[in-house]
CSV table of C-alpha atoms in Angstrom, one decimal:
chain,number,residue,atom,x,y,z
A,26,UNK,CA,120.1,-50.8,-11.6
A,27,UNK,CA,122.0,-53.9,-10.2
A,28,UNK,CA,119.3,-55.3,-7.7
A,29,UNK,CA,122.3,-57.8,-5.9
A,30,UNK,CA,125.9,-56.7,-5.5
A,31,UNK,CA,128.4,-59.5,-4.1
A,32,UNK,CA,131.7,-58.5,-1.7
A,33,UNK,CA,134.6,-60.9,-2.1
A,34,UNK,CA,138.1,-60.1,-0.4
A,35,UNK,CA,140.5,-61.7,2.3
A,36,UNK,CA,140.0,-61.4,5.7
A,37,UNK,CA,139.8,-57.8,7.2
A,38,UNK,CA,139.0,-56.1,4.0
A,39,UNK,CA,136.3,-54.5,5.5
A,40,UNK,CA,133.2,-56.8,3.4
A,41,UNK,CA,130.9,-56.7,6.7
A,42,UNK,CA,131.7,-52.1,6.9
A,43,UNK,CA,131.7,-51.7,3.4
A,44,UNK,CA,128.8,-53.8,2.7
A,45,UNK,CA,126.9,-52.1,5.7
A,46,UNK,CA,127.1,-48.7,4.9
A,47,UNK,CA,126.7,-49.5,1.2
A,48,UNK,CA,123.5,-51.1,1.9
A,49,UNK,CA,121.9,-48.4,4.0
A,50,UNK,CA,122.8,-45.8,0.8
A,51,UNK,CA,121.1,-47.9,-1.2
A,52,UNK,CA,118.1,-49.1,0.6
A,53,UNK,CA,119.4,-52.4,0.1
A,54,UNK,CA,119.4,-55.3,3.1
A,55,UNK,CA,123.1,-56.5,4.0
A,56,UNK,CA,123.5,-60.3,4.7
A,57,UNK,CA,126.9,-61.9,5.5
A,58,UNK,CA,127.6,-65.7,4.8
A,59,UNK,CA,131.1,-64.5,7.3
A,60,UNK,CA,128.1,-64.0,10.5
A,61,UNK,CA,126.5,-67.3,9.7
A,62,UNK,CA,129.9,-69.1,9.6
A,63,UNK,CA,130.8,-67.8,13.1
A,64,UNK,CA,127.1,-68.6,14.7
A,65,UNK,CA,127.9,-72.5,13.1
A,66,UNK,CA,131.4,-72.2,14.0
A,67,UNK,CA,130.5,-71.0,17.7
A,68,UNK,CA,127.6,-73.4,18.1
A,69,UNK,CA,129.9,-76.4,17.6
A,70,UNK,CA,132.4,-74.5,20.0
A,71,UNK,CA,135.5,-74.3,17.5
A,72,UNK,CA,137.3,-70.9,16.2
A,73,UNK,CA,136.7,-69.8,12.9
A,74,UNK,CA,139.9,-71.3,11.9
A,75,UNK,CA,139.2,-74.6,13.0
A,76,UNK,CA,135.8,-74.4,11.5
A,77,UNK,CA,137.6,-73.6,7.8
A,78,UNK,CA,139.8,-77.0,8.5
A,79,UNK,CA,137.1,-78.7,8.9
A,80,UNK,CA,135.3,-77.3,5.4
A,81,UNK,CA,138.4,-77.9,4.0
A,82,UNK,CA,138.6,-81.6,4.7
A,83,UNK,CA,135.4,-82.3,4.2
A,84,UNK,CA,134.2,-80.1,0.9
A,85,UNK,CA,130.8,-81.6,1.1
A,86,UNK,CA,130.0,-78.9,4.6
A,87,UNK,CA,130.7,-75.9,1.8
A,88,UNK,CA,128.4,-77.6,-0.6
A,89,UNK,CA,125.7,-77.4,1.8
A,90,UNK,CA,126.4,-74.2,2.8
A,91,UNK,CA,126.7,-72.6,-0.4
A,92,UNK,CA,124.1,-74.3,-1.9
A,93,UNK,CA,121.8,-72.9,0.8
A,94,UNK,CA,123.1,-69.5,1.2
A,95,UNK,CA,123.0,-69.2,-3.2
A,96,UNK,CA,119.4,-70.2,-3.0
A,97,UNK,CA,118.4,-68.1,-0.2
A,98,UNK,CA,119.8,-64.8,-2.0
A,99,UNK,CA,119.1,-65.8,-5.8
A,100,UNK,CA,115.5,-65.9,-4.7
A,101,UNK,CA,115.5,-62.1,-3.3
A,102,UNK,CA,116.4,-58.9,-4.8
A,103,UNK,CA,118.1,-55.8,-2.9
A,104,UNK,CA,120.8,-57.3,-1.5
A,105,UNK,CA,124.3,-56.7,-0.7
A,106,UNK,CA,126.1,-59.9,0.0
A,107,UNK,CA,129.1,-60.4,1.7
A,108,UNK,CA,130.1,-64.2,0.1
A,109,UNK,CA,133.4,-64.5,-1.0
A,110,UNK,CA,132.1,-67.1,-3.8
A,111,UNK,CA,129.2,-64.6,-4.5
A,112,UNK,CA,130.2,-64.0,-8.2
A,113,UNK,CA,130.4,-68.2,-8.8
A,114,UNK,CA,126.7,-68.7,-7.2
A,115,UNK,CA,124.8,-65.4,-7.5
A,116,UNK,CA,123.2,-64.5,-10.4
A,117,UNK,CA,122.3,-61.3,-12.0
A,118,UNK,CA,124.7,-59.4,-9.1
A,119,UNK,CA,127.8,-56.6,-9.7
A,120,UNK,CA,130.6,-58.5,-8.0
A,121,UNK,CA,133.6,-56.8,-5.9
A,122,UNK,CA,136.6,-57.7,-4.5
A,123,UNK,CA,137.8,-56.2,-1.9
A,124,UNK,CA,142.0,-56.5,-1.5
A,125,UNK,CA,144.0,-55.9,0.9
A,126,UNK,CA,147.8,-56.0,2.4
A,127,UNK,CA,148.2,-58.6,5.5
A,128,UNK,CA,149.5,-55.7,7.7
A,129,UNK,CA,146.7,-53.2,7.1
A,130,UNK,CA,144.3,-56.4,7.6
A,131,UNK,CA,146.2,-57.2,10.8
A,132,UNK,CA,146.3,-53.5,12.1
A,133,UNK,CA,142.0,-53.2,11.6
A,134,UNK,CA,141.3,-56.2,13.3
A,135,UNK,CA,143.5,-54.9,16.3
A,136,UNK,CA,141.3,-51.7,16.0
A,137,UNK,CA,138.0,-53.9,15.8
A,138,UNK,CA,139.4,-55.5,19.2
A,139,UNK,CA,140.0,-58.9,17.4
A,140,UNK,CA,142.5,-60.1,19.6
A,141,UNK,CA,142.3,-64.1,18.4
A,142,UNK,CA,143.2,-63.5,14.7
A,143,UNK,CA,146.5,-62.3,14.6
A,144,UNK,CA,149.1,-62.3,11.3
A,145,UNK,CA,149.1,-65.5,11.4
A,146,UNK,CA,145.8,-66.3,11.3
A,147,UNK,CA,145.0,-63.7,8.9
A,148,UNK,CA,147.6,-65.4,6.1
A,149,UNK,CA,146.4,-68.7,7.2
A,150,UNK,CA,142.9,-68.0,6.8
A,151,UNK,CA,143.3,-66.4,3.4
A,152,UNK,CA,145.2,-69.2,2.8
A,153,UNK,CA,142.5,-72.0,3.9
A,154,UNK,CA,139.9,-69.9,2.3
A,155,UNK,CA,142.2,-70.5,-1.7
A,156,UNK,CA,142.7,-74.2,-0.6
A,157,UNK,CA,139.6,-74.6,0.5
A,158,UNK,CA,137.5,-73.4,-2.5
A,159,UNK,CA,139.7,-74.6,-4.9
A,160,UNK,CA,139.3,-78.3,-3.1
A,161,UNK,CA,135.3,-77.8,-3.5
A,162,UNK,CA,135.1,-75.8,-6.6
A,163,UNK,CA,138.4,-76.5,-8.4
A,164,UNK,CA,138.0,-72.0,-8.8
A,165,UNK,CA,140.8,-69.6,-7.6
A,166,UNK,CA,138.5,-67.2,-5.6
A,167,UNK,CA,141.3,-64.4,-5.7
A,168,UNK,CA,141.1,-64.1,-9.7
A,169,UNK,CA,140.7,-60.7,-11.4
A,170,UNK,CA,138.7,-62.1,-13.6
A,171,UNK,CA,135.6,-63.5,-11.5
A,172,UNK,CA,134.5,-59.4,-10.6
A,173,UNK,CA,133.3,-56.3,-12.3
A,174,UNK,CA,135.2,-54.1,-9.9
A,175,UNK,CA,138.6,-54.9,-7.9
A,176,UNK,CA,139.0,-51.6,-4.9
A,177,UNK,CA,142.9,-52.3,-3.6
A,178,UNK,CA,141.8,-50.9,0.5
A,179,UNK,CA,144.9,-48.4,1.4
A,180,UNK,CA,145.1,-47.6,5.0
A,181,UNK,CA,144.3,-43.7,4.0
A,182,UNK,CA,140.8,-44.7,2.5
A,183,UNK,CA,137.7,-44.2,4.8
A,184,UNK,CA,134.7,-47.2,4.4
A,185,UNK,CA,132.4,-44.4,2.8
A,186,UNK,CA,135.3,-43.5,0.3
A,187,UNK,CA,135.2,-46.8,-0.8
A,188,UNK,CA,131.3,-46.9,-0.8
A,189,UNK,CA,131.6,-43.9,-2.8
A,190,UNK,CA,134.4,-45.7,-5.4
A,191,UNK,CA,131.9,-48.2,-5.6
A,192,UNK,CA,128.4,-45.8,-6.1
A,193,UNK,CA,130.0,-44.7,-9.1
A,194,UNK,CA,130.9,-48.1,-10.9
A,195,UNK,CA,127.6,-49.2,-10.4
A,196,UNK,CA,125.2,-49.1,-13.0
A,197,UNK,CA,121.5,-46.5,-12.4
């Protein structure tokens, strides 16, 4: 069985819900490179969008960061890893995207009481997040190609339907 499964998607999928609950069916451990991002974001006191600009002008910050979070989770097994660049740096892993439409990703981060990311930060952080890896990695995160499994998130699906969609693509 796949011991490391990666969650890519734009922001508001539900990577952090999905990947939670998928982790605890599986006996896996959940790590998020979205949490550590915030704690670096908020210890230089700038909002996650302003933390992205500055990745995005200076590539060598997501070198760093990638290069540590990769090693850190190629060296253990039993993992579900919310990375958005998971299939490019983790080996040996199943690898999902997670898609969904700006308004349903607008409409759960009103329900998850995020206030600051609005519309237009949700198309301008999935935006900053394409520019941004393509400026490091010269690779279109977003491509069909990069993942075993692709879940389109419609507002009628619950997390654990989609944890369930998942369970049975994986591989016992």
């Amino acid at each position: 069985m796949t011991t490391k499964i990666t969650l890519s998607g734009e922001v508001a999928s539900g990577k952090t819900t999905i990947g939670k609950l998928l982790a605890e069916r599986l006996n896996y451990e959940f790590i998020s490179l979205g949490t550590i991002i915030r704690e670096k974001a908020y210890a230089e006191g700038l909002s996650i969008v302003d933390f992205q600009k500055k990745c995005q002008n200076d590539p060598s910050m997501d070198l760093e960061i990638d290069k540590d979070f990769s090693a850190f989770c190629n060296a253990r097994e039993g993992l579900i890893i919310d990375y958005r660049m998971g299939f490019h740096f983790i080996e040996d892993a199943f690898h999902i995207y997670l898609k969904i439409s700006e308004e349903d990703a607008v409409e759960r981060l009103k329900s998850a009481k995020r206030y600051n990311e609005s519309f237009e930060t949700v198309r301008e952080r999935n935006d900053s997040f394409k520019n941004q890896f393509f400026n490091a990695y010269q690779i279109d995160y977003t491509a069909v190609e990069n993942f075993d499994l692709i879940i389109t998130i419609e507002k009628s699906m619950t997390a654990e339907q989609i944890v369930e969609t998942i369970m049975n693509h994986l591989k016992y």
